[in-house]
Coordinates of C-alpha atoms and ligand atoms in Angstrom, one line a residue:
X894 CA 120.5 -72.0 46.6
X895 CA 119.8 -68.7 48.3
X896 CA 119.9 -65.6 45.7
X897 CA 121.3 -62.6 46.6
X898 CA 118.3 -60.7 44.9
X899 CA 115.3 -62.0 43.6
X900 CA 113.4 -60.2 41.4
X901 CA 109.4 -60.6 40.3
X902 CA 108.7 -59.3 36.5
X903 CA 110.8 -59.6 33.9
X904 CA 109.5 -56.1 32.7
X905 CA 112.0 -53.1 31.8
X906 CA 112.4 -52.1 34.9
X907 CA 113.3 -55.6 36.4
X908 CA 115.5 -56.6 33.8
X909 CA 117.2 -53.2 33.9
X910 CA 117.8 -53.8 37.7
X911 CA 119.1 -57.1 37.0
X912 CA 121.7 -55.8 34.9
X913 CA 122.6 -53.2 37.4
X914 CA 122.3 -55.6 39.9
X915 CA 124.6 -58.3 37.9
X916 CA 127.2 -55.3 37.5
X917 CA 128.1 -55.4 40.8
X918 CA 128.6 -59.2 41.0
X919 CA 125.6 -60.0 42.7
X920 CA 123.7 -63.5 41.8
X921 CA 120.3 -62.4 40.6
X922 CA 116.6 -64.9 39.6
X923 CA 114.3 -63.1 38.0
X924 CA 110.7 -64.5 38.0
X925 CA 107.8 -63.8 34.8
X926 CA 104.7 -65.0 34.8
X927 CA 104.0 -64.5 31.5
X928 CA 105.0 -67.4 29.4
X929 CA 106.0 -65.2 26.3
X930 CA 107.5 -61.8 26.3
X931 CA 105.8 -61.0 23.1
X932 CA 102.9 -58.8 22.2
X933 CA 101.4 -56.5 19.5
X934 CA 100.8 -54.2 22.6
X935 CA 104.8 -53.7 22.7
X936 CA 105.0 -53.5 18.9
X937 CA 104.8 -49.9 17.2
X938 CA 102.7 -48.2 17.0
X939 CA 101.2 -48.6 20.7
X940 CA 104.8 -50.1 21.7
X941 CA 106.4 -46.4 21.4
X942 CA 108.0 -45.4 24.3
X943 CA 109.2 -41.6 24.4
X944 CA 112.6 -41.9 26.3
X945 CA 114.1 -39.0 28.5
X946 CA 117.2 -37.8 29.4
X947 CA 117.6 -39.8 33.0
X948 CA 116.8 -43.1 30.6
X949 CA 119.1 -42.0 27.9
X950 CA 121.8 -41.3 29.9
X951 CA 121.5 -44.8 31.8
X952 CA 121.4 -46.4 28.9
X953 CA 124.0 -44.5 27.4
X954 CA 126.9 -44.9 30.8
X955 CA 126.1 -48.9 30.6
X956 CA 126.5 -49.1 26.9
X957 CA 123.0 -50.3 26.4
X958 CA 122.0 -47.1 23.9
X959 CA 122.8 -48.3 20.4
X960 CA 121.2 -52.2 21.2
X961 CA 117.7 -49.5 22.7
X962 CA 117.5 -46.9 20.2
X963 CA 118.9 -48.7 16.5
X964 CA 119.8 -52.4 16.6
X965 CA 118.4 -52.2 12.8
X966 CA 121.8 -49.7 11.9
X967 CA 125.1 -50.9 11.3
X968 CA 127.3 -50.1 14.0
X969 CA 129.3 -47.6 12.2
X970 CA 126.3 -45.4 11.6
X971 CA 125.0 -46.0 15.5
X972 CA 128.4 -44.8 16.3
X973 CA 128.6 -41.7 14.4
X974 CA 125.7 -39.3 15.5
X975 CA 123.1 -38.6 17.9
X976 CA 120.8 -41.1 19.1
X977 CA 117.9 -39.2 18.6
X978 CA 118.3 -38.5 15.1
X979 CA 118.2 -42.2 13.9
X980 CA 115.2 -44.3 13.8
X981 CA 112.0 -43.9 12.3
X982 CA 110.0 -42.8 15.6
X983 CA 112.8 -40.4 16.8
X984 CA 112.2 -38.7 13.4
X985 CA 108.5 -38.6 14.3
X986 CA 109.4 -37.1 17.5
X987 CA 112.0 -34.3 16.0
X988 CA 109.5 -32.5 14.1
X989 CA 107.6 -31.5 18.0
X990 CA 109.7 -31.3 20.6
X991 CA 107.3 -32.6 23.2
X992 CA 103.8 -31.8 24.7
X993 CA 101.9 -31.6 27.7
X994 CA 98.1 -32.8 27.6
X995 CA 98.6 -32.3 23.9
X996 CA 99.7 -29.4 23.8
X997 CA 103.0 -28.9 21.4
X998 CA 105.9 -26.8 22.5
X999 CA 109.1 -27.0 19.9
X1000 CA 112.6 -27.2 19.3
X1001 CA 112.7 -23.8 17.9
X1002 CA 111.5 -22.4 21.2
X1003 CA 113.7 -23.9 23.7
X1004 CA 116.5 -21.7 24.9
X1005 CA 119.0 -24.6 25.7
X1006 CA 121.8 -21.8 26.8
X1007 CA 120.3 -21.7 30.1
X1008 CA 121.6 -25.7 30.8
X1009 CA 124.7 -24.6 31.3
X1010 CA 126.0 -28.0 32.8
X1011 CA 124.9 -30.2 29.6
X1012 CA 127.7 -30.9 27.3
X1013 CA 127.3 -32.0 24.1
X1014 CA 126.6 -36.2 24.6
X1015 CA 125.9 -39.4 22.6
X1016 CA 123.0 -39.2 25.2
X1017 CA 120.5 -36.7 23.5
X1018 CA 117.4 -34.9 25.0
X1019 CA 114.4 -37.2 24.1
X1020 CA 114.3 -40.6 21.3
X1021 CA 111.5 -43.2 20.8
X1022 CA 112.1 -47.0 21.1
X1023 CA 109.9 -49.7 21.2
X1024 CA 108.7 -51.6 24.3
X1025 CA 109.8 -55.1 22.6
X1026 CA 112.8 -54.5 21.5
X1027 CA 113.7 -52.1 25.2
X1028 CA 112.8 -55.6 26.7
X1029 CA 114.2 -58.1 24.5
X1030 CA 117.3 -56.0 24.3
X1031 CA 117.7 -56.0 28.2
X1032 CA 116.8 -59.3 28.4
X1033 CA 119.7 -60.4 26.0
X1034 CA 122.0 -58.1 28.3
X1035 CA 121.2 -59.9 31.3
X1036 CA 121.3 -63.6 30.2
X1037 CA 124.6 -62.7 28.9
X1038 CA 125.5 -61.3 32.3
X1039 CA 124.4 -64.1 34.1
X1040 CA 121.1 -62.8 35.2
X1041 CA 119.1 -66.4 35.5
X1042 CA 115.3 -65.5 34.1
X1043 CA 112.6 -68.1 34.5
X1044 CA 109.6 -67.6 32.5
X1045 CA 106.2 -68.7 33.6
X1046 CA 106.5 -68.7 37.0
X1047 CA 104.0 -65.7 38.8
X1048 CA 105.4 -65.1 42.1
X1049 CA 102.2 -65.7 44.4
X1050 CA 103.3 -65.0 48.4
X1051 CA 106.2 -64.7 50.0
X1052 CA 107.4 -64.6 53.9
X1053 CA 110.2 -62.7 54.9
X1054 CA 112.9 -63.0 58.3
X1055 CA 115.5 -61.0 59.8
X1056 CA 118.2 -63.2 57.1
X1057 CA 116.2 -64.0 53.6
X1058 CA 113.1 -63.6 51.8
X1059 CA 111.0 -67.3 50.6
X1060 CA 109.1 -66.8 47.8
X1061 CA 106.2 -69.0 46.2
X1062 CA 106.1 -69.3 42.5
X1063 CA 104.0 -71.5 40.0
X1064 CA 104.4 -74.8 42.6
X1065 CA 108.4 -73.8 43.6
X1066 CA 110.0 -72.1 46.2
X1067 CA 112.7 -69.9 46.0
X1068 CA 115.4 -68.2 48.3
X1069 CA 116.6 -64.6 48.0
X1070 CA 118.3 -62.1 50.4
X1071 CA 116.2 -59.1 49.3
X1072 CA 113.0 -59.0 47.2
X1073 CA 111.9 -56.3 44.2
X1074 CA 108.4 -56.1 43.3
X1075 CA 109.0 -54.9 39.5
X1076 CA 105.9 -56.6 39.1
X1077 CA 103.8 -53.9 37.3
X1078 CA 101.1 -51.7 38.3
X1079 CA 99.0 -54.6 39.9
X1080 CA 101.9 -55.8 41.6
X1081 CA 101.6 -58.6 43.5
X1082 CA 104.9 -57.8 45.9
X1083 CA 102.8 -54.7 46.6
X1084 CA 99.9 -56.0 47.7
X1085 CA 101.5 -59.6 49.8
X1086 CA 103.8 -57.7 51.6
X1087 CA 101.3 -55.2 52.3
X1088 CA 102.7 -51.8 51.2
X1089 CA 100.0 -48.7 51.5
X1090 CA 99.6 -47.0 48.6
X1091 CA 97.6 -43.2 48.5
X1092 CA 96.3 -41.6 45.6
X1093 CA 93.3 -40.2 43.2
X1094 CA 91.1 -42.4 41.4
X1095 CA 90.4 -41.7 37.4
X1096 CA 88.4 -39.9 35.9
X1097 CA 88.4 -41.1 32.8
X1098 CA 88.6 -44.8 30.3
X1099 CA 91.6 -44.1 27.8
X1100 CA 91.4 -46.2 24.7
X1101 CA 93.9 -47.0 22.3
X1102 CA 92.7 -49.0 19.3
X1103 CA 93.4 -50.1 15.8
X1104 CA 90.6 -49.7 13.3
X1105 CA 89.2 -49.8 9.6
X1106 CA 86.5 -47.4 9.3
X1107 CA 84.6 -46.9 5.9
X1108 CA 84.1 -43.1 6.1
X1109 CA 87.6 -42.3 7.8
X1110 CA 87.0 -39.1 6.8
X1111 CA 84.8 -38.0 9.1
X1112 CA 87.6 -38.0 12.1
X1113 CA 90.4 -35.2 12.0
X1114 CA 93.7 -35.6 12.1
X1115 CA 96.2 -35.1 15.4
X1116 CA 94.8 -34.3 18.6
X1117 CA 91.3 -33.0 18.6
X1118 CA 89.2 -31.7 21.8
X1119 CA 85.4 -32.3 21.7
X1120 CA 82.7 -30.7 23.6
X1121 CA 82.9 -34.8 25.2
X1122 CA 86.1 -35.9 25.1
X1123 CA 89.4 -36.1 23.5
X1124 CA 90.5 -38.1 20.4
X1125 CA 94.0 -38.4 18.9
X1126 CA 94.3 -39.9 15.3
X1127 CA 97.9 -40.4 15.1
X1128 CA 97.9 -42.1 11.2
X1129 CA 94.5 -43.4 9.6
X1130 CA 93.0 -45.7 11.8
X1131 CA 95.3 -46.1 15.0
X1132 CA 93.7 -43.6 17.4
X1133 CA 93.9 -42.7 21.3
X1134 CA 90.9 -41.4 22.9
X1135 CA 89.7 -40.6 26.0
X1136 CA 86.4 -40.7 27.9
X1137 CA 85.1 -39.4 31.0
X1138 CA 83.5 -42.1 32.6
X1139 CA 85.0 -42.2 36.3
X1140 CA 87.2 -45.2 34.6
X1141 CA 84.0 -47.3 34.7
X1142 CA 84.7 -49.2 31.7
X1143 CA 88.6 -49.9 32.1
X1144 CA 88.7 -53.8 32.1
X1145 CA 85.3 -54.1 33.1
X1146 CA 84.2 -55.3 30.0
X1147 CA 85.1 -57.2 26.7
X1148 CA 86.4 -54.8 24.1
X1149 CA 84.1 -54.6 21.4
X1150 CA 84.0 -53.2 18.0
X1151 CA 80.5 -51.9 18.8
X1152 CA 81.4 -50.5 22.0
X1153 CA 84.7 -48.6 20.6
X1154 CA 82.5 -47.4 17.7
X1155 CA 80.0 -46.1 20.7
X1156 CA 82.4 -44.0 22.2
X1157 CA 84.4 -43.0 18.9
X1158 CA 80.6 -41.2 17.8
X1159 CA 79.8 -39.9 21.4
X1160 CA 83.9 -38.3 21.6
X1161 CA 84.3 -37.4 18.0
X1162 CA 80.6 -36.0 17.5
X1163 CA 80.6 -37.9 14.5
X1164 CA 78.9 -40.9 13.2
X1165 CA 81.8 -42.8 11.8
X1166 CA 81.4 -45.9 11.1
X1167 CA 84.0 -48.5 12.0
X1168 CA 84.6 -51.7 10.0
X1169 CA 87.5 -53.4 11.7
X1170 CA 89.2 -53.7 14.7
X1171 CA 92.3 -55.1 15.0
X1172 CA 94.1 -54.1 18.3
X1173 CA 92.4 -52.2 21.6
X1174 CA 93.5 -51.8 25.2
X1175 CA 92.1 -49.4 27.7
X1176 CA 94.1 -47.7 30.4
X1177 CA 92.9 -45.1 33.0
X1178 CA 94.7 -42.0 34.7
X1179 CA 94.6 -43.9 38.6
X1180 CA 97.2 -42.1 40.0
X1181 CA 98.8 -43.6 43.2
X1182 CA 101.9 -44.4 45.1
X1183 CA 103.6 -46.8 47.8
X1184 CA 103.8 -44.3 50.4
X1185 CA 107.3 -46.2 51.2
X1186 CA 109.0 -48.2 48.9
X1187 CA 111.2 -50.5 51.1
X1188 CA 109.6 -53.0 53.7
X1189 CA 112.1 -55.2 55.7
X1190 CA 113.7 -57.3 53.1
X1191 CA 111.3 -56.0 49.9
X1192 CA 111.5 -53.4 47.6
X1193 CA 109.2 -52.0 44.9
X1194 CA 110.8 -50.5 41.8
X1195 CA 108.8 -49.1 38.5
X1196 CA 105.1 -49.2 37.9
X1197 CA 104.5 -51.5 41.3
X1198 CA 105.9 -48.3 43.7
X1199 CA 103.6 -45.7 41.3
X1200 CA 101.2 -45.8 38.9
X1201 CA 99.6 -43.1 36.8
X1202 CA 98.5 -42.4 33.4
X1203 CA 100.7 -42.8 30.5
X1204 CA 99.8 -39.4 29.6
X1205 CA 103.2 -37.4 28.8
X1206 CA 105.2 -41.2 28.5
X1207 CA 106.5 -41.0 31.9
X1208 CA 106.1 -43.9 33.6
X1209 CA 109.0 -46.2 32.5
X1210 CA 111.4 -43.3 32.4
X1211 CA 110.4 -43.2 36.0
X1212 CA 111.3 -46.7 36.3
X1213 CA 114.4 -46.7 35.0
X1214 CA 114.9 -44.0 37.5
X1215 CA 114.4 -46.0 40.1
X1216 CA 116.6 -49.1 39.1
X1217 CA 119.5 -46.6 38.2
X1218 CA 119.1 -45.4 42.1
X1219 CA 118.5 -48.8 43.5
X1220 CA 121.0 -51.3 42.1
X1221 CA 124.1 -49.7 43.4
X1222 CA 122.8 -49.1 46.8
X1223 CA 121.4 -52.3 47.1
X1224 CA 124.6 -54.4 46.0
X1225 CA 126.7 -52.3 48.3
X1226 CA 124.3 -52.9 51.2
X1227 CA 125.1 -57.0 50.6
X1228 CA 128.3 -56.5 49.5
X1229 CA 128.4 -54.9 53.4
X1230 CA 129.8 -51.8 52.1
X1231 CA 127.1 -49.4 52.4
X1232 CA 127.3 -46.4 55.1
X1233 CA 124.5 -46.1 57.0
X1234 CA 121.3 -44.8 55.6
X1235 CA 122.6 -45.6 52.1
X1236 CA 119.5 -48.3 51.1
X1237 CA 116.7 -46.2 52.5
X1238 CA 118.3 -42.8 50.5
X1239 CA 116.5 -45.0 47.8
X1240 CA 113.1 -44.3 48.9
X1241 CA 113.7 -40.7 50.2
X1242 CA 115.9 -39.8 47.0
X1243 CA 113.0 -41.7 44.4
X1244 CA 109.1 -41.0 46.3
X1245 CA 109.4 -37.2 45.8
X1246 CA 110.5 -37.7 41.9
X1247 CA 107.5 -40.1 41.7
X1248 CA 105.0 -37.9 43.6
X1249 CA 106.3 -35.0 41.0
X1250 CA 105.6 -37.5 37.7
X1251 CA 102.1 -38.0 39.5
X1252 CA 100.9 -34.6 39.9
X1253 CA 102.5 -34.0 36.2
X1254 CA 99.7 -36.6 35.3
X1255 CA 97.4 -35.6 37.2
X1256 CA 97.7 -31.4 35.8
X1257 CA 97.4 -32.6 32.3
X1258 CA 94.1 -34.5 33.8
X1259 CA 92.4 -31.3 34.2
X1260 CA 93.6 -29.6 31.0
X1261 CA 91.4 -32.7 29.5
X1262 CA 88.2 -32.0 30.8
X1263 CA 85.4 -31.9 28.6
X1264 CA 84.3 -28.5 30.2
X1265 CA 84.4 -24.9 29.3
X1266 CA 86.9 -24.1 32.4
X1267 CA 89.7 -26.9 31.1
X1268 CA 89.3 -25.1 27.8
X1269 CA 90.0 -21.6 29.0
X1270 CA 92.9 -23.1 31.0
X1271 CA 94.1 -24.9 27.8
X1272 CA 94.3 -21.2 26.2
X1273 CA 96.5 -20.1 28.3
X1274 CA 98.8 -23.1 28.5
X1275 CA 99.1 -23.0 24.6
X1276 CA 99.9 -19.1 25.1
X1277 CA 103.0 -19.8 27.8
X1278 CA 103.8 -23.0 25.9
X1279 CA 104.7 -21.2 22.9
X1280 CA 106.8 -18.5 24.3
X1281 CA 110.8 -18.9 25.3
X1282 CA 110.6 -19.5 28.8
X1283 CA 107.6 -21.6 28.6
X1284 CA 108.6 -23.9 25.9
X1285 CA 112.0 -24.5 27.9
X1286 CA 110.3 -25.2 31.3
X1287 CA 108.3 -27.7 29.4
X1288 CA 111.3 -29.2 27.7
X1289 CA 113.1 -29.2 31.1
X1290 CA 110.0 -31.2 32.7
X1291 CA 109.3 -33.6 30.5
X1292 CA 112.6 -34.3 29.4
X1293 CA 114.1 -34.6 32.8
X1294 CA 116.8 -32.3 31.6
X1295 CA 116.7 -29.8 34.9
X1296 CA 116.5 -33.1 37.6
X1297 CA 118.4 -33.1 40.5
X1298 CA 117.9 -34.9 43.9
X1299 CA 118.2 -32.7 46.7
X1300 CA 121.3 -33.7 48.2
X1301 CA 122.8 -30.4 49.9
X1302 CA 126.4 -29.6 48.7
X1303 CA 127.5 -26.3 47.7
X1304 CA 127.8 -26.9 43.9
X1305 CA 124.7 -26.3 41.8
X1306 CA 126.1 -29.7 40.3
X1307 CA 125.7 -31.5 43.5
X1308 CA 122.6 -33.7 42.9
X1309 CA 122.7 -33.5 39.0
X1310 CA 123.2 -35.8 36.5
X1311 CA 127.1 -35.4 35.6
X1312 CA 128.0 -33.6 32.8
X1313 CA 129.4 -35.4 29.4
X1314 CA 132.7 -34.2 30.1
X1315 CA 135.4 -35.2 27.1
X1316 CA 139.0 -35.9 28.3
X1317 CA 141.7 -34.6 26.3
X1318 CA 142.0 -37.8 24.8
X1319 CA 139.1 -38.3 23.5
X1320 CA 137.3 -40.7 26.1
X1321 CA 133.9 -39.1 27.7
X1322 CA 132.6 -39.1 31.5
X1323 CA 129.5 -41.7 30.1
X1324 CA 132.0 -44.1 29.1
X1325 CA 134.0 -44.5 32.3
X1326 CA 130.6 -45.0 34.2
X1327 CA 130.3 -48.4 32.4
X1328 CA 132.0 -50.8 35.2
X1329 CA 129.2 -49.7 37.6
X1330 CA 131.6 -47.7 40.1
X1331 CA 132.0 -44.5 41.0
X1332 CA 134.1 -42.2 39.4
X1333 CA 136.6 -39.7 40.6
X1334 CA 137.5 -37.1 38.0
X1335 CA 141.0 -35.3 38.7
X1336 CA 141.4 -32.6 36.3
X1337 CA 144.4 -31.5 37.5
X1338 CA 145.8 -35.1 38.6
X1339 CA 146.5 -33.3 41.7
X1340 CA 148.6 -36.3 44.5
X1341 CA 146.0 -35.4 47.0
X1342 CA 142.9 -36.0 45.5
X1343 CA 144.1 -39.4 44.2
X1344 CA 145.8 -40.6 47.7
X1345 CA 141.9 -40.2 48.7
X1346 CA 140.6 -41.9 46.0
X1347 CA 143.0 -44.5 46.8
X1348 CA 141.5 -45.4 49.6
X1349 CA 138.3 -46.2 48.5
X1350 CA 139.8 -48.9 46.0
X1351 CA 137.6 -50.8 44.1
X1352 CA 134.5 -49.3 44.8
X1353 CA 135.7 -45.6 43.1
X1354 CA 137.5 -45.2 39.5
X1355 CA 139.9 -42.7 39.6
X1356 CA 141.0 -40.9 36.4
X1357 CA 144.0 -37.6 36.2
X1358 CA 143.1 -36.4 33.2
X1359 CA 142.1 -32.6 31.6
X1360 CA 138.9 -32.4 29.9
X1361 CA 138.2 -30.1 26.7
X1362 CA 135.7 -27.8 28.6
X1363 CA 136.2 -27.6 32.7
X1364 CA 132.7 -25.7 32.8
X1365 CA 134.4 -23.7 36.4
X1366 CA 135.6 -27.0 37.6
X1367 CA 138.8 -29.0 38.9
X1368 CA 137.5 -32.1 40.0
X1369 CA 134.1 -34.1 40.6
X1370 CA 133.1 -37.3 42.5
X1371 CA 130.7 -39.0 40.7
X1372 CA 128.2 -42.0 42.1
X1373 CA 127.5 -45.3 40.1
X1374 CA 124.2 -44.1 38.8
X1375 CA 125.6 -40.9 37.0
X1376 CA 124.7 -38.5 39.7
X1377 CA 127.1 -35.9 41.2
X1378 CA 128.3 -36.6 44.8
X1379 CA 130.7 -33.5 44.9
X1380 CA 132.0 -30.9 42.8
X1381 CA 135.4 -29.2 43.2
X1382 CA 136.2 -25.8 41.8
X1383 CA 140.1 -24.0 42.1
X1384 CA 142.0 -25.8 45.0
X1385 CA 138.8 -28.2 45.9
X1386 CA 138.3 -28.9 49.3
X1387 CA 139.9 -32.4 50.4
X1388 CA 137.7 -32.6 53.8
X1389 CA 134.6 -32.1 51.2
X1390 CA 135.7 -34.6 49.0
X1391 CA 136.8 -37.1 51.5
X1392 CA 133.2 -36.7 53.3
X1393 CA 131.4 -37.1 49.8
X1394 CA 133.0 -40.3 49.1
X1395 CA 132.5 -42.0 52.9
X1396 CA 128.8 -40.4 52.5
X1397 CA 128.6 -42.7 49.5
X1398 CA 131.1 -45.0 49.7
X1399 CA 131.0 -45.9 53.3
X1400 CA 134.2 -46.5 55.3
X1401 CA 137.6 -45.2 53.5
X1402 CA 140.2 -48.0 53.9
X1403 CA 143.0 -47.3 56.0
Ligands
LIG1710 C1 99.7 -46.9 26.0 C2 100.9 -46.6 26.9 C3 101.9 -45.7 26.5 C4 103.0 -45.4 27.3 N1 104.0 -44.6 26.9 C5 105.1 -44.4 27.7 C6 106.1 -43.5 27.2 O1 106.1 -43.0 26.1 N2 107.2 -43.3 28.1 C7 107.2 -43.8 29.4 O2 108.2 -43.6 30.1 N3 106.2 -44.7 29.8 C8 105.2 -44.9 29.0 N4 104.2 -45.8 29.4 C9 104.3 -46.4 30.7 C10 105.3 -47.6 30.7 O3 104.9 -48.6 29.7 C11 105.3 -48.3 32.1 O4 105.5 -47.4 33.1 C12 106.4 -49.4 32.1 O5 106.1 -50.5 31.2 C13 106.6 -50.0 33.5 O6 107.6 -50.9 33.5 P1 107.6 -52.0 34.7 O7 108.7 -52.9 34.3 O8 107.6 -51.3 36.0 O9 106.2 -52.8 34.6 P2 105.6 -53.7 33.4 O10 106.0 -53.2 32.1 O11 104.2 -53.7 33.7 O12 106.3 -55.1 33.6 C14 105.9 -55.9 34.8 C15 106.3 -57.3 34.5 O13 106.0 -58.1 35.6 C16 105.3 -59.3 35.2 N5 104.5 -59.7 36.4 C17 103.3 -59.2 36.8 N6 102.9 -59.8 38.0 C18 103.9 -60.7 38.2 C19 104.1 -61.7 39.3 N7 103.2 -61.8 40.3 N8 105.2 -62.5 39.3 C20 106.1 -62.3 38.3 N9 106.0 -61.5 37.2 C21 104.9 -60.7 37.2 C22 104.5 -58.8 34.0 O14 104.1 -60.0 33.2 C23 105.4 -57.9 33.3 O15 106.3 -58.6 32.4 C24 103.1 -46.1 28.6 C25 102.1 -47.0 29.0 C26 101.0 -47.2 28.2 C27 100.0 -48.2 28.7

């Protein structure tokens, strides 16, 4: 059997684009290596994911929120409110809106007036979920979609021709049209099919371990800098630090009570005295990226295209990102109904969002610094964070609330994730975004606008209806993943339309 996509790592990121990819009819393999999905590293409190609005909204148009954010509530409950204001680690995350290098901006800061396109949404500004559950959750999603998983199998090589990729897995072969790498950070798709990745290297080992200690009182609470480091205690004994070694000891050695309690002293200037460990991985801040994320017949999506620090949680949102972009283009390109260009808008649409999340990394990097400069710099960051403007600009970065891809138009929309529009009766924009198509929103049901939707049947949704708040529009063309294609004002433009949709959409039928 030849697959129309396979896909190595049954991560987030590759189950996600399995779903997306299953949407559109496509027959999907995903291969794991790993044996069992489960691990205390995916469990709270080190599982916590901090989920922004590109995420939210994904999970939100494919119906995937309440299984992500609750699956502990009854439905009713999960139906009635805001995502974010559910669940024990959203709580957590309510009381800060956010920070950068540690750094806390808050809620009471942000001036949200100035988003003028963000209507009110079951698909909230920030939540937390847990890495298991994200995975488990996607996984049931796809098996129930028909997404075939096969566990244990590590895709080794691969060889690719003009037709199909031929992948080598634990002893078997398998056939696919195209190939993802959503293989991880140490991807092995990268690396076999010989993608270049650029970058920095770390600077520092960052440690996050669960400990007994018989004097805990000698650490502080919350985030503390040290003339040598940085520790984080987030509750009594599960803390995050961070040491400037040049990364030296990241998987380069056992992890070792003695050793954490080493580096605990040397960072917190303390002589603490640990009893117990129970959980520790390190992690550094290696920042690099596949300088193109399509070769031939293989793609890279998620922590295999970019790796960086999970300082700021950014790296799965990022991920997500990518599969949201990727899985409609790449179904229409097999389905033979993409316009030219459309599967490589994928890596010129995604590297620049993933060089951005980099350097984001990378800034908080050097507010870190055990040095007297990085504190002076910190000063002034915790000055601008905590006025109006600055708290919002932080908000709008790290939530992903003010991203747009730069795809010309004259709309400000153009490029934007699509607003949360409510139609008079009741159903939202996120809701008719769940079949996987785009969407063409008529206010005005106006017989022009839908003889040109019309003739991109089946691969566009069209729906005449008013909505409760217009926000200066008449109609909008939205793609599969969310994004705006085209925005109409009073007596929209039917050539702009029309070339929106064949930009998309490919050929109009006749
Ligand atoms: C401590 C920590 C906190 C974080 N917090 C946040 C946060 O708050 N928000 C956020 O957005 N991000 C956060 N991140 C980053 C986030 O976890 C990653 O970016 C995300 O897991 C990447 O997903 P992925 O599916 O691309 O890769 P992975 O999660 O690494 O999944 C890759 C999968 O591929 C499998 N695999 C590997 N090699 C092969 C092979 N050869 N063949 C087949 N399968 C293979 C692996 O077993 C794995 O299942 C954090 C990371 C860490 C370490």
């Amino acid at each position: 059997m030849i697959y129309d996509v396979v896909i190595a790592g049954a991560g987030p990121v590759g189950l996600f684009l399995a779903c997306e990819l299953r949407l559109a009819g496509l027959s999907v393999l995903v291969l794991e290596q790993a044996d069992n999905p489960r691990s205390p590293l995916k469990r709270i409190p080190f599982g916590m994911r901090g989920l922004s609005v590109p995420t939210i909204e994904a999970f939100y148009r494919r119906g995937l929120l309440r299984d992500i954010a609750m699956p502990q509530r009854p439905k009713a409950d999960a139906d009635s409110g805001n995502a974010s204001k559910v669940g024990q680690g959203a709580q957590q995350l309510r009381r800060q809106a956010g920070h950068f290098a540690g750094i806390p901006f808050d809620y009471d800061k942000i001036d949200t007036s100035k988003w003028q396109y963000r209507l009110p949404s079951p698909a909230d500004t920030n939540m937390a979920a847990e890495m298991e559950n994200i995975e488990s959750a996607l996984t049931a999603r796809a098996s129930a979609m028909g997404v075939e998983i096969r566990r244990g199998l590590g895709v080794g090589d691969f060889d690719q021709s003009d037709e199909e990729v031929t992948i080598r897995a634990g002893g078997e072969t398998f056939r696919g049209r195209w190939l993802v790498g959503c293989d991880g950070g140490r991807s092995t798709v990268r690396k076999t099919g010989g993608f270049e990745v650029i970058g920095t290297d770390p600077e520092f080992t960052g440690y996050s371990v669960q400990v007994e200690m018989a004097d805990p009182e000698k650490l502080g609470s919350g985030r503390i800098y040290t003339p040598t480091g940085m520790y984080f205690q987030s509750q009594p004994g599960t803390i995050a630090m961070v040491e400037f070694d040049g990364g030296a000891f990241h998987r380069s050695q056992p992890i070792t009570l003695e050793h954490i309690q080493v580096v605990l002293r040397r960072i917190s200037c303390t002589d603490v005295t640990l009893t117990g460990l129970h959980l520790a991985t390190t992690w550094t801040d290696r920042a690099y990226q596949a300088t193109a994320y399509r070769k031939g017949r293989v793609l890279l999506a998620g922590d295999a295209a970019h790796i960086h620090s999970p300082l700021g949680g950014q790296g799965l949102n990022l991920g997500f990102g990518d599969a949201m972009n990727l899985g409609w283009k790449l179904a229409a390109s097999i389905r033979g109904e993409a316009p030219v260009g459309l599967l490589d808008s994928y890596s010129s649409e995604r590297h620049p969002v993933g060089a951005q999340v980099l350097d984001w990394s990378r800034a908080q990097v050097a507010l870190m610094r055990p040095s007297g400069h990085s504190r002076a710099l910190e000063a002034i960051i915790r000055d601008v964070i905590d006025t109006r403007d600055g708290a919002t600009y932080f908000a709008e970065r790290v939530w992903g609330v003010s991203f747009r891809y730069d795809l010309g138009g004259s709309h400000p929309l153009v490029g934007r994730s699509a607003p949360d529009f409510e139609l008079v009766d009741g159903t939202k924009l996120g809701e008719l975004l769940g079949n996987g198509k785009g969407l063409f929103l008529d206010f005005d049901g106006s017989t022009p606008l839908q003889a040109l939707a019309s003739r991109w049947n089946g691969r566009i949704t069209y729906v005449a209806n008013d909505v409760k708040d217009r926000l200066g529009l008449s109609a909008l063309l939205v793609r599969p993943d969310g994004v705006v294609a085209w925005a109409g004002v009073a007596n929209p433009s039917q050539e702009e339309a029309a070339r929106a949709a064949s930009r998309w959409f490919g050929e109009a039928e006749s």
